[in-house]
CSV table of C-alpha atoms (C1' of nucleotides) in Angstrom, one decimal:
chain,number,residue,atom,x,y,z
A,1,UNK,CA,-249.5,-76.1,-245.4
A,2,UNK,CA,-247.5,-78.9,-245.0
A,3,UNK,CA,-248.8,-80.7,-248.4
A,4,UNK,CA,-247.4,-81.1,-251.6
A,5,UNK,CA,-245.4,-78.7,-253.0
A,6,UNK,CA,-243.7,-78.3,-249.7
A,7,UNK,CA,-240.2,-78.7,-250.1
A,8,UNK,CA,-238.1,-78.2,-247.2
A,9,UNK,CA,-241.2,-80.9,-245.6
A,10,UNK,CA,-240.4,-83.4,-248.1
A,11,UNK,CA,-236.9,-83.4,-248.1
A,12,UNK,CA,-237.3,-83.6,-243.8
A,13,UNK,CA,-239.6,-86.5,-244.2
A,14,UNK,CA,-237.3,-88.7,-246.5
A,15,UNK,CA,-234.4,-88.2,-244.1
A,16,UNK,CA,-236.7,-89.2,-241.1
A,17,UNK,CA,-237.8,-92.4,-242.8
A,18,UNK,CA,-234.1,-92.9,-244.1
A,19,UNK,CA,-233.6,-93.1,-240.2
A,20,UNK,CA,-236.6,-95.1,-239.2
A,21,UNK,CA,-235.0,-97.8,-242.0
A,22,UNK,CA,-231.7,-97.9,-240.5
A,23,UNK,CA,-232.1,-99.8,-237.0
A,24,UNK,CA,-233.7,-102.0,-239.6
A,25,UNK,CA,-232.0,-102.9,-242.9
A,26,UNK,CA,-229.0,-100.7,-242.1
A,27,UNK,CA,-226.8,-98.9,-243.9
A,28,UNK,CA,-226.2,-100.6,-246.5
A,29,UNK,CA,-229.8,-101.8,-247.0
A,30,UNK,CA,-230.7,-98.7,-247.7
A,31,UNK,CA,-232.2,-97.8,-251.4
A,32,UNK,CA,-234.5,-95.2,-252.8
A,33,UNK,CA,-236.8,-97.0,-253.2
A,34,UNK,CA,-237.2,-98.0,-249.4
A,35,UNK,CA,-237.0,-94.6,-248.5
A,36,UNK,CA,-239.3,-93.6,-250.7
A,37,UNK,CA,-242.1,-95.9,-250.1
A,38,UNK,CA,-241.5,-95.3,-246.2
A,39,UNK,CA,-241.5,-91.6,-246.7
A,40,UNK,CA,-244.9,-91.7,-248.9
A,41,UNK,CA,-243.2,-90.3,-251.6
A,42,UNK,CA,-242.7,-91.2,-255.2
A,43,UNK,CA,-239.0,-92.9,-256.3
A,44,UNK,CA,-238.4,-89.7,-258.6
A,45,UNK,CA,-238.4,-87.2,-255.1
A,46,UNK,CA,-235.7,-89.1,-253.9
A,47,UNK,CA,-233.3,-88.0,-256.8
A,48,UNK,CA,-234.4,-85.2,-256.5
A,49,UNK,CA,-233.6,-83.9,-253.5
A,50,UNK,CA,-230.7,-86.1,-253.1
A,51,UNK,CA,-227.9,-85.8,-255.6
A,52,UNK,CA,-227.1,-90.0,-254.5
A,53,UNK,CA,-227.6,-92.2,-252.4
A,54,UNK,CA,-224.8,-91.9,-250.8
A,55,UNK,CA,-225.7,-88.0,-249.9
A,56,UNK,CA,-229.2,-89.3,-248.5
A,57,UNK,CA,-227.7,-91.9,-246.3
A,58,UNK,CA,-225.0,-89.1,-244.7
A,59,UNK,CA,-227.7,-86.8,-244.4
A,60,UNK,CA,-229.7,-89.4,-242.7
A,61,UNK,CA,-226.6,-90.0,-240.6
A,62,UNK,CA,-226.1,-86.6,-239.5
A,63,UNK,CA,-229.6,-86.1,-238.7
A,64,UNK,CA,-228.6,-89.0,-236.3
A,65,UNK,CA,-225.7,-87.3,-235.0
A,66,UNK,CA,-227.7,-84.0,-234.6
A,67,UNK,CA,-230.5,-85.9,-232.3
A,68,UNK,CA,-227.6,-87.5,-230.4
A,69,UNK,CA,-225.8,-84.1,-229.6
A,70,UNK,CA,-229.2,-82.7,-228.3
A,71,UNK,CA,-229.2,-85.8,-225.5
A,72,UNK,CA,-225.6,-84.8,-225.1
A,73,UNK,CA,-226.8,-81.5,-223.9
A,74,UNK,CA,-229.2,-82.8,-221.4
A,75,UNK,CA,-226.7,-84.9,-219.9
A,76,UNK,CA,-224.2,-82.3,-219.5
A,77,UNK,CA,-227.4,-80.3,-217.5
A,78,UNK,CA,-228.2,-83.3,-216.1
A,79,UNK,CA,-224.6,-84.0,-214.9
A,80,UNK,CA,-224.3,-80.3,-213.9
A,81,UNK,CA,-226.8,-80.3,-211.3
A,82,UNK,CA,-226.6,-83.3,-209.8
A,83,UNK,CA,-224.6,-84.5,-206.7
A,84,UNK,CA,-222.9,-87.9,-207.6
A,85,UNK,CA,-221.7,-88.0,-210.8
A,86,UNK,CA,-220.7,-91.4,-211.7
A,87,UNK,CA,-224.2,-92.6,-210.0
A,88,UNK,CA,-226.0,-90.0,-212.4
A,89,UNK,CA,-224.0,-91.0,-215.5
A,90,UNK,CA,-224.7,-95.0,-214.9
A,91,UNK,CA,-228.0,-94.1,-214.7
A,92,UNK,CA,-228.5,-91.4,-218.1
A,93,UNK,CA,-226.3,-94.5,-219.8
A,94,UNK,CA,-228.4,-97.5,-218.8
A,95,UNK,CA,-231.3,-95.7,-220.0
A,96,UNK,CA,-229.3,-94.7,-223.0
A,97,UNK,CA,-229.0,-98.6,-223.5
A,98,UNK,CA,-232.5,-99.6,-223.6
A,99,UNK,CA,-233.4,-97.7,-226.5
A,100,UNK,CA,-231.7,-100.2,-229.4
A,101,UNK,CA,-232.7,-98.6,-232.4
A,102,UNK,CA,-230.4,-95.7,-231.2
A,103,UNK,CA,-227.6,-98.2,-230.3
A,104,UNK,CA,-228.2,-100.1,-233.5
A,105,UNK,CA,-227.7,-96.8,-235.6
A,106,UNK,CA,-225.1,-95.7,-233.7
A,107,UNK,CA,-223.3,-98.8,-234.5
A,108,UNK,CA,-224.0,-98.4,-238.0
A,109,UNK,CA,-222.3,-94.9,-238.0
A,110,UNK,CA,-219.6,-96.3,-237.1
A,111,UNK,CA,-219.2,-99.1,-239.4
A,112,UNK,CA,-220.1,-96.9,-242.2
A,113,UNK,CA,-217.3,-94.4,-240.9
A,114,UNK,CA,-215.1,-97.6,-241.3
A,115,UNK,CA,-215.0,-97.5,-244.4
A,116,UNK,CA,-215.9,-94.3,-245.4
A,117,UNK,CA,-213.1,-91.3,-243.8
A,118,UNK,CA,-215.2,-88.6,-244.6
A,119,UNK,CA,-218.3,-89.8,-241.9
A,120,UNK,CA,-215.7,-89.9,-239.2
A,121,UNK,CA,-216.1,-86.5,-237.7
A,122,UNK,CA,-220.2,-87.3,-237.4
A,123,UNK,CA,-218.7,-90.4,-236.0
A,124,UNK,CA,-216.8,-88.6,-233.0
A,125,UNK,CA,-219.2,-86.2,-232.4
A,126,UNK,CA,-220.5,-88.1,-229.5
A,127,UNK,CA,-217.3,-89.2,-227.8
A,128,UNK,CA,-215.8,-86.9,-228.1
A,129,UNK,CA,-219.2,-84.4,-226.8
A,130,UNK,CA,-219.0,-87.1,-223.8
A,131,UNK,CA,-215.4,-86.8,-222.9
A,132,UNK,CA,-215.7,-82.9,-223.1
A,133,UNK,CA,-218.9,-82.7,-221.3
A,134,UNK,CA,-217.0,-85.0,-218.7
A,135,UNK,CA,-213.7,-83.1,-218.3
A,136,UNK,CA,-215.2,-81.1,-215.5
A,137,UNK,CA,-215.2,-83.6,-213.0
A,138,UNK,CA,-212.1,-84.9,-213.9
A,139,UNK,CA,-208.9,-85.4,-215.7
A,140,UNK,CA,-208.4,-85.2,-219.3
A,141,UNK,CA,-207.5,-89.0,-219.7
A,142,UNK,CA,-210.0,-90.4,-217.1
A,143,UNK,CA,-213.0,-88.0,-219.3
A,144,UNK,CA,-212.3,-90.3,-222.3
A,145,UNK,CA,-211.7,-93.6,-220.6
A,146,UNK,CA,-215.1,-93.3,-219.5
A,147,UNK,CA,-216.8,-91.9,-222.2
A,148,UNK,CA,-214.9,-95.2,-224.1
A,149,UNK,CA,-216.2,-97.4,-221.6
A,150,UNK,CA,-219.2,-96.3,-222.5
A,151,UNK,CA,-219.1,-96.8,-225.8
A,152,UNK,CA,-217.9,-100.5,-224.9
A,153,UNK,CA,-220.9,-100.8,-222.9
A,154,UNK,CA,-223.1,-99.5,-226.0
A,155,UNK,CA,-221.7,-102.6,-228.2
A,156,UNK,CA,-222.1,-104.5,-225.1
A,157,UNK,CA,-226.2,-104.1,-225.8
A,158,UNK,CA,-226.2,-104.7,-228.8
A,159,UNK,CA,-225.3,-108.0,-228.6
A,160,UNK,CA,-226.0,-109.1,-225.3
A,161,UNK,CA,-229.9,-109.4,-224.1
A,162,UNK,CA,-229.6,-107.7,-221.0
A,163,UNK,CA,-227.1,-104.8,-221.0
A,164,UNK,CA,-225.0,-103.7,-218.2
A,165,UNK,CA,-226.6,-103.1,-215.0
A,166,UNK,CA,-226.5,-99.5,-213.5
A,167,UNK,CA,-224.4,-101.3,-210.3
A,168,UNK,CA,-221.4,-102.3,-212.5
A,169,UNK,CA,-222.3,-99.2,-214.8
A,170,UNK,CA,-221.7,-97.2,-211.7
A,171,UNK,CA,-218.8,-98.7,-210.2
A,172,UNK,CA,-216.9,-98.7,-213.2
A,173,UNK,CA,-217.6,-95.2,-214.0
A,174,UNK,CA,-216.4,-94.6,-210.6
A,175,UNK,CA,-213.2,-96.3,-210.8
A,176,UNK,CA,-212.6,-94.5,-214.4
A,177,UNK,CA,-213.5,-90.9,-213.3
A,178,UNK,CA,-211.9,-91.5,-210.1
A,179,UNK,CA,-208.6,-93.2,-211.5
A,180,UNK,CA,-206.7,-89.7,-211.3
A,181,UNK,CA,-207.1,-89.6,-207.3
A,182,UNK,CA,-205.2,-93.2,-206.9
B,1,UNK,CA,-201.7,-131.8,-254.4
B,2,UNK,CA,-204.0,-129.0,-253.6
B,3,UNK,CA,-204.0,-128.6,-257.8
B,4,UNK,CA,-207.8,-128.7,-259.4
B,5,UNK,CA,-209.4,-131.5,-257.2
B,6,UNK,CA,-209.5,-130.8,-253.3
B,7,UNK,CA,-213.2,-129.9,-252.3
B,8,UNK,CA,-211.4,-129.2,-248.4
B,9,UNK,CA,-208.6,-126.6,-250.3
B,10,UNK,CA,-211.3,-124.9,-251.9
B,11,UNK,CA,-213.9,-124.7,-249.5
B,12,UNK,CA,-210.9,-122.9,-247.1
B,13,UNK,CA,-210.1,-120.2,-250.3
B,14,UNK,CA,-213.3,-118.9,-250.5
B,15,UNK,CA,-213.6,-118.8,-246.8
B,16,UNK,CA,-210.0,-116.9,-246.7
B,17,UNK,CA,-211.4,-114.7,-249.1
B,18,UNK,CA,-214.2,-114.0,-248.3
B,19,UNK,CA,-212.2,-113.5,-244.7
B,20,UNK,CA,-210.4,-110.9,-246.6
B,21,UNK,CA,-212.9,-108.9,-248.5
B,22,UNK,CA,-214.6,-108.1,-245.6
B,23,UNK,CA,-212.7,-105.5,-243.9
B,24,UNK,CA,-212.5,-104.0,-247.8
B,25,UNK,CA,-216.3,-104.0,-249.1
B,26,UNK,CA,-217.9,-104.9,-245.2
B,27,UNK,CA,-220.3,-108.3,-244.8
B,28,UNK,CA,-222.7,-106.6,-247.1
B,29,UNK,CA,-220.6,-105.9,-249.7
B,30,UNK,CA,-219.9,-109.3,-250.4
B,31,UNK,CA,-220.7,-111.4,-253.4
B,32,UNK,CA,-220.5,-114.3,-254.6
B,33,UNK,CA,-218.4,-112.7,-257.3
B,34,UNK,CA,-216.3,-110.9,-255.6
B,35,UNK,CA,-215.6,-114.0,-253.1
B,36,UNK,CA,-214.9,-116.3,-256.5
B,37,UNK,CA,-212.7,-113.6,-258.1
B,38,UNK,CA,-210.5,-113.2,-254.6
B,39,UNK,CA,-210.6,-117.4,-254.3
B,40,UNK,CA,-209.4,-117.9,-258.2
B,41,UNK,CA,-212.6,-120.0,-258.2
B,42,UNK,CA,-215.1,-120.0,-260.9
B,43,UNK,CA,-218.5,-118.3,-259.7
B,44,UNK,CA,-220.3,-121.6,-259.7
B,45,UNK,CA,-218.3,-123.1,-257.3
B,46,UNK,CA,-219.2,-120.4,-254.8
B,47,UNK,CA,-222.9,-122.1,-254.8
B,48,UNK,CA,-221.7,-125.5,-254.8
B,49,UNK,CA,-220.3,-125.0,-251.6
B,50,UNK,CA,-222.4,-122.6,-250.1
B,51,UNK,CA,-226.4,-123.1,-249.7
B,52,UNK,CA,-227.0,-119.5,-249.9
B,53,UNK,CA,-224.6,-116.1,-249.4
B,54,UNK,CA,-225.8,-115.6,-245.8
B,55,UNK,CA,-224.1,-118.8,-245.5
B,56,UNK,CA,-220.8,-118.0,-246.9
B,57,UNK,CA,-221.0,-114.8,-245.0
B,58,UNK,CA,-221.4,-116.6,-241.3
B,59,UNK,CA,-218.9,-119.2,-242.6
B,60,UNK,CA,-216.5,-116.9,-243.0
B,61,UNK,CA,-217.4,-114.3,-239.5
B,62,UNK,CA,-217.2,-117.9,-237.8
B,63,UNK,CA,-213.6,-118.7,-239.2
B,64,UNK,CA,-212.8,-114.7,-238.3
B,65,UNK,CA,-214.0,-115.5,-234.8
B,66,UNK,CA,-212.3,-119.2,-234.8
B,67,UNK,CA,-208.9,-116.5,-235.2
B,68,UNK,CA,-209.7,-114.3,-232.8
B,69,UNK,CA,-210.3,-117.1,-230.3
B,70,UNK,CA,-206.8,-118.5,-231.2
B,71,UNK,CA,-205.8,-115.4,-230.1
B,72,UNK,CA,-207.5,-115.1,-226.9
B,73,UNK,CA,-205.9,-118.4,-226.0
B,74,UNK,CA,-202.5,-116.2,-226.6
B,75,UNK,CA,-203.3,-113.7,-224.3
B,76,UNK,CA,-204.3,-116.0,-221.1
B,77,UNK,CA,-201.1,-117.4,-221.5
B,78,UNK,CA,-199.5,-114.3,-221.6
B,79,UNK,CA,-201.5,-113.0,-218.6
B,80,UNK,CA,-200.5,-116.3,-216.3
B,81,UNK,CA,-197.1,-115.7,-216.4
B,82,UNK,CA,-196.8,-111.8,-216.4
B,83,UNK,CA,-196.1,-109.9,-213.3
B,84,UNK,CA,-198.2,-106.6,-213.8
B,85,UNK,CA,-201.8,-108.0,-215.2
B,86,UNK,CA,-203.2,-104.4,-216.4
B,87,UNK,CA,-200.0,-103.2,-217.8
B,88,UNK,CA,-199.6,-106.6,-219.7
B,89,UNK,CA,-203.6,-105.9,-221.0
B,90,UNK,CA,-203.0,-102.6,-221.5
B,91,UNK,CA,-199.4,-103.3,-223.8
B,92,UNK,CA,-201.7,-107.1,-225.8
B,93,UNK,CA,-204.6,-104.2,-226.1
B,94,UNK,CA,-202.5,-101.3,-227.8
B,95,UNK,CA,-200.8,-104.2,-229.7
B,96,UNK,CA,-204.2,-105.7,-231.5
B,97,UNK,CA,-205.4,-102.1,-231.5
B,98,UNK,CA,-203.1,-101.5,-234.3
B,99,UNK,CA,-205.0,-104.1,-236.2
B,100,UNK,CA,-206.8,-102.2,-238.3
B,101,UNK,CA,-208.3,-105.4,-240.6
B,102,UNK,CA,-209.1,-107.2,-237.4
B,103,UNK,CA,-211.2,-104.5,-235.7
B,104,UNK,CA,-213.4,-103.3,-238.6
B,105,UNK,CA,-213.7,-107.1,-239.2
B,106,UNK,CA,-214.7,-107.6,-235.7
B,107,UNK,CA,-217.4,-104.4,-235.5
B,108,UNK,CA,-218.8,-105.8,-239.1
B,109,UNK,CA,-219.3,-108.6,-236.7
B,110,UNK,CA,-221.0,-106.8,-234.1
B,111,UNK,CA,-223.4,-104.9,-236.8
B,112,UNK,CA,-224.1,-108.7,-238.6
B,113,UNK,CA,-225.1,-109.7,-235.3
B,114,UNK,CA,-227.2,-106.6,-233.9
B,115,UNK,CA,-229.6,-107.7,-237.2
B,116,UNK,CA,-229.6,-111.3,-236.9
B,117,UNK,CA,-229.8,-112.9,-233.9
B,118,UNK,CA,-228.2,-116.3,-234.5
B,119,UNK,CA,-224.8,-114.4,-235.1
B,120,UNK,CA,-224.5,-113.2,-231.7
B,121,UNK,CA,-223.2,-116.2,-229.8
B,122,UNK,CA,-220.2,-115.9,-232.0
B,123,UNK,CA,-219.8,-112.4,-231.3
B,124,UNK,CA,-219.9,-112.8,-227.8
B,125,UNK,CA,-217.0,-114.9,-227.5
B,126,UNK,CA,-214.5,-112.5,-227.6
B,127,UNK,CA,-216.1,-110.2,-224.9
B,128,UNK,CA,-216.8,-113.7,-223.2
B,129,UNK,CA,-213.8,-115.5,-223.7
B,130,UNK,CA,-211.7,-112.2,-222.2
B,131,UNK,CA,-213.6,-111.9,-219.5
B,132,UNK,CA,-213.6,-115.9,-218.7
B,133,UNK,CA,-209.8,-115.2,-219.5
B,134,UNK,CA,-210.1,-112.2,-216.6
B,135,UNK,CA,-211.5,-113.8,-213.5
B,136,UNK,CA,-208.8,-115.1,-212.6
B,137,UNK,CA,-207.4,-111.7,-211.3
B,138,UNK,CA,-210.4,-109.6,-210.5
B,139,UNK,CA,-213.6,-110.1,-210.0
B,140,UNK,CA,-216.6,-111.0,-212.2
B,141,UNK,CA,-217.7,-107.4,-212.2
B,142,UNK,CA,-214.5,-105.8,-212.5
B,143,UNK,CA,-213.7,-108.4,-215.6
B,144,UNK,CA,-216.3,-107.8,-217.2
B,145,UNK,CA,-216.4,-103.8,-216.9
B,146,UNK,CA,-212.3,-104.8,-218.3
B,147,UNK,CA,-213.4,-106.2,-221.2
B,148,UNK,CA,-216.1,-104.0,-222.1
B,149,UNK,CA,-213.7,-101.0,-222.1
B,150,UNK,CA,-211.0,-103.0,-224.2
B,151,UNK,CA,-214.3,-103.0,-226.9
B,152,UNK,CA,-214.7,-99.4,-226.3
B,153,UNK,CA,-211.2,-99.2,-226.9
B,154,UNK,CA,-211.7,-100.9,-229.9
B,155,UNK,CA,-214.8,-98.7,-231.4
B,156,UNK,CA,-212.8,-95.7,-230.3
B,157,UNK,CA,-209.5,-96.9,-232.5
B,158,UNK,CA,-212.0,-97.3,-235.7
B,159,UNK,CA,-212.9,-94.0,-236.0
B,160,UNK,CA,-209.7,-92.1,-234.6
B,161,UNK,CA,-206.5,-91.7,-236.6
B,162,UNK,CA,-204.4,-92.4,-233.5
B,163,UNK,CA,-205.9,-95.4,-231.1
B,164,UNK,CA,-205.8,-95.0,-227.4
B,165,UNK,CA,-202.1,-95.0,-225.9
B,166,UNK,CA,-200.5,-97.1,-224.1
B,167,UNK,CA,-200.6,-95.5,-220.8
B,168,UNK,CA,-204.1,-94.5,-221.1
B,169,UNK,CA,-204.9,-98.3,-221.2
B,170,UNK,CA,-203.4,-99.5,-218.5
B,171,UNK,CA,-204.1,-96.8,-216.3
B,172,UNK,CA,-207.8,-97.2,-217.1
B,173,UNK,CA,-207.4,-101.2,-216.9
B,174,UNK,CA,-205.6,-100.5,-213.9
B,175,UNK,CA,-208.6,-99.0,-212.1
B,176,UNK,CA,-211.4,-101.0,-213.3
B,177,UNK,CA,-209.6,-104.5,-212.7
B,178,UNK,CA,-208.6,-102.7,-209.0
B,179,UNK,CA,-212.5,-101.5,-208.7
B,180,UNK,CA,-213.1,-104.2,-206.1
B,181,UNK,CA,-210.5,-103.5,-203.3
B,182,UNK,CA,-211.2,-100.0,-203.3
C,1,DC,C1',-214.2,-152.0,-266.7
C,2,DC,C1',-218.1,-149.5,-265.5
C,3,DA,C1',-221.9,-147.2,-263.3
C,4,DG,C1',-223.0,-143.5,-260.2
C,5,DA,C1',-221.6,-140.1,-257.2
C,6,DA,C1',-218.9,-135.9,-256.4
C,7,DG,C1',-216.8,-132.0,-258.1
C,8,DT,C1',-216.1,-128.4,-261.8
C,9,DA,C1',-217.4,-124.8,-264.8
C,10,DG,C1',-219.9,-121.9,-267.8
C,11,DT,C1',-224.1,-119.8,-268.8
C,12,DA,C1',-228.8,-118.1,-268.2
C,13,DC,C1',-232.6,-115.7,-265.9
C,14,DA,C1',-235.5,-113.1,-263.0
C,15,DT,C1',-235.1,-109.5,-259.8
C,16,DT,C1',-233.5,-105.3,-257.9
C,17,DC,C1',-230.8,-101.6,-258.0
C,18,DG,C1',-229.1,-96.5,-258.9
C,19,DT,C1',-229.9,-93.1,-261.8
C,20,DA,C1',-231.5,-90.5,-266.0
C,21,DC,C1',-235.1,-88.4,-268.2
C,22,DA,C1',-239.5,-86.7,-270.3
C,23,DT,C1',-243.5,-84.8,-269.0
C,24,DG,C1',-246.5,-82.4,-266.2
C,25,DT,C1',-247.9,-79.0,-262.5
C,26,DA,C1',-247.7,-74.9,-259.4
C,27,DC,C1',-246.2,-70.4,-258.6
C,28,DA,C1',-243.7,-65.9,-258.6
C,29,DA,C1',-242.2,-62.0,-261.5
C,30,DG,C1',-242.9,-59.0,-265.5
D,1,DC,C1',-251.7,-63.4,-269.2
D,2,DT,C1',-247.2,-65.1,-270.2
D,3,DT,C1',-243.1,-67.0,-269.1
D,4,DG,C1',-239.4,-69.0,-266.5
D,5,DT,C1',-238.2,-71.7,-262.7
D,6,DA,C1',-238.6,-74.9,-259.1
D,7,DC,C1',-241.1,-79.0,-257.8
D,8,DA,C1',-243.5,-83.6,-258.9
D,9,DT,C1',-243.9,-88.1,-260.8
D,10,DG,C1',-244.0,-92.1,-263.7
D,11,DT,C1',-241.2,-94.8,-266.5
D,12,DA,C1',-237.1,-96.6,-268.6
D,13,DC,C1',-232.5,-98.7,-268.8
D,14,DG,C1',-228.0,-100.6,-268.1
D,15,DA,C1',-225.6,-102.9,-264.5
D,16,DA,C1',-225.2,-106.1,-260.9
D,17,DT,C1',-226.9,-109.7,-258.1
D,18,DG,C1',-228.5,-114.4,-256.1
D,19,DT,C1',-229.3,-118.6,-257.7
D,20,DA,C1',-230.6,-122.4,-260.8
D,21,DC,C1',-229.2,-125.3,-264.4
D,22,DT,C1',-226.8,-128.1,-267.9
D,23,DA,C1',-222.9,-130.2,-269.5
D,24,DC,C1',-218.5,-132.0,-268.5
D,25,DT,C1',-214.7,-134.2,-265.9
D,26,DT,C1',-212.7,-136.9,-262.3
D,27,DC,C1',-213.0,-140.2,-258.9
D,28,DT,C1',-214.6,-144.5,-256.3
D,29,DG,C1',-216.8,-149.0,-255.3
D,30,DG,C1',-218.1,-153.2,-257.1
DNA sequence: CCAGAAGTAGTACATTCGTACATGTACAAG
DNA sequence: CTTGTACATGTACGAATGTACTACTTCTGG
């Protein structure tokens, strides 16, 4: 069933690989010919199904984007139902932080969306998710001053050994979300 | 003087340009073609004085950094002798925010150095060097949780038409540099 | 003045790339 | 069965790239 001539299979399996090879040649290492020997599939498929490159590295990207606004909606559950929210969001982000390749293709969105305008909404999909998803617990301004610490503390990783541990995580989540109050 | 013969002058071209071409084509866009074109060098030069393009390319993110440390130097001055330390951060940040060139420069940085290891002490000197720059007024912890939210501020300002606002800054600096007393 | 070193510059080459294309295969509709 | 269409695949080609190389010029030390 999932064989050959399986189109909508193919086409699934060349955007996976296309994001298994970013975290490792990124964006701009990307060719057909990569993707194609990753995917198990002959150079010809990737034309094919892509009108250029360019089309299979955004669709790569939003695939990217679409995995990261599924975690969004566990956190927002996560956040929901639990009683401390800064200590619960240090903790969702410092495991957020160990998994690299994530951070590593986040990070590569956002260069890409640099230079390129019209990546930019995939590129604030997850800010701006965070900041909404953190508006219920507090103001407007402190929501997005945490969800941009955050985002520092996601470029922290990625060039630091050891990221942030969930005690400064916390506290400064704290002091963000809690910055109305004072 | 710095006519046809001045191995220093030329050396510093190709680093300005290649300095320059990076926030326009990113760190793998460059060539040596493109560098020697910018410089007004012929393309052999480029290999003359350069073992290999990896080469030119940390020559030139290590002369970007060498600014941005220049910088730094500017802001702990600035810091000493201000009244209000987060509203003075808060007013340098929103300044440098508006620095488009610098900060897509800077994040090329951070993606250079998420793939290759030996680029990451230099990117860590501006996360470093503010929050050395910091201490003096908060501290380690709350410094460091500063400094990481001026980078978010920074990855937030790369993707978003309008960068954070003044207020929003300091009011966020505010509470994390603060995070200690309360 | 005169080697040899250092700098300059143009060109050549193997490789890799994006993409086009010709040919072949499977399958649904008539 | 025939035919048209979507899918599959190998190959080809022009363009661009990193780098090596050769010839030439300028400078420096003896």
């Amino acid at each position: 069933m999932t064989g050959r001539r399986n189109p909508g299979e193919r086409r699934r399996r060349m955007i996976e690989a296309a994001c298994e090879l970013i975290p490792e040649v990124g964006v701009n290492g990307l060719t057909h010919r990569l993707v194609a020997a990753r995917a198990g599939v002959p150079l010809g498929a990737t034309t094919y199904y892509f009108a250029s490159l360019d089309d299979l590295v955004a669709a790569a990207l939003a695939r990217a984007a679409e995995v990261t606004e599924e975690g969004l909606g566990l956190w927002s559950e996560e956040l929901e139902r639990c009683a401390d929210v800064p200590a619960t969001l240090a903790a969702l982000t410092a495991d957020y932080l160990r998994e690299r390749d994530r951070m590593v293709t986040w990070n590569e969105l956002y260069a890409a969306a640099a230079h390129r305008p019209e990546l930019r909404p995939l590129a604030r999909l997850w800010l701006d998710g965070l900041t909404r998803s953190l508006s219920g617990y507090a103001g407007a301004r402190a929501a997005r001053a945490a969800a941009v610490f955050v985002d520092g503390a996601l470029l922290y990783s990625l060039i630091n050994d050891e990221p942030l541990d969930t005690e400064s995580l916390e506290r400064s989540l704290a002091a963000l979300l809690g910055m109305d109050a004072a």
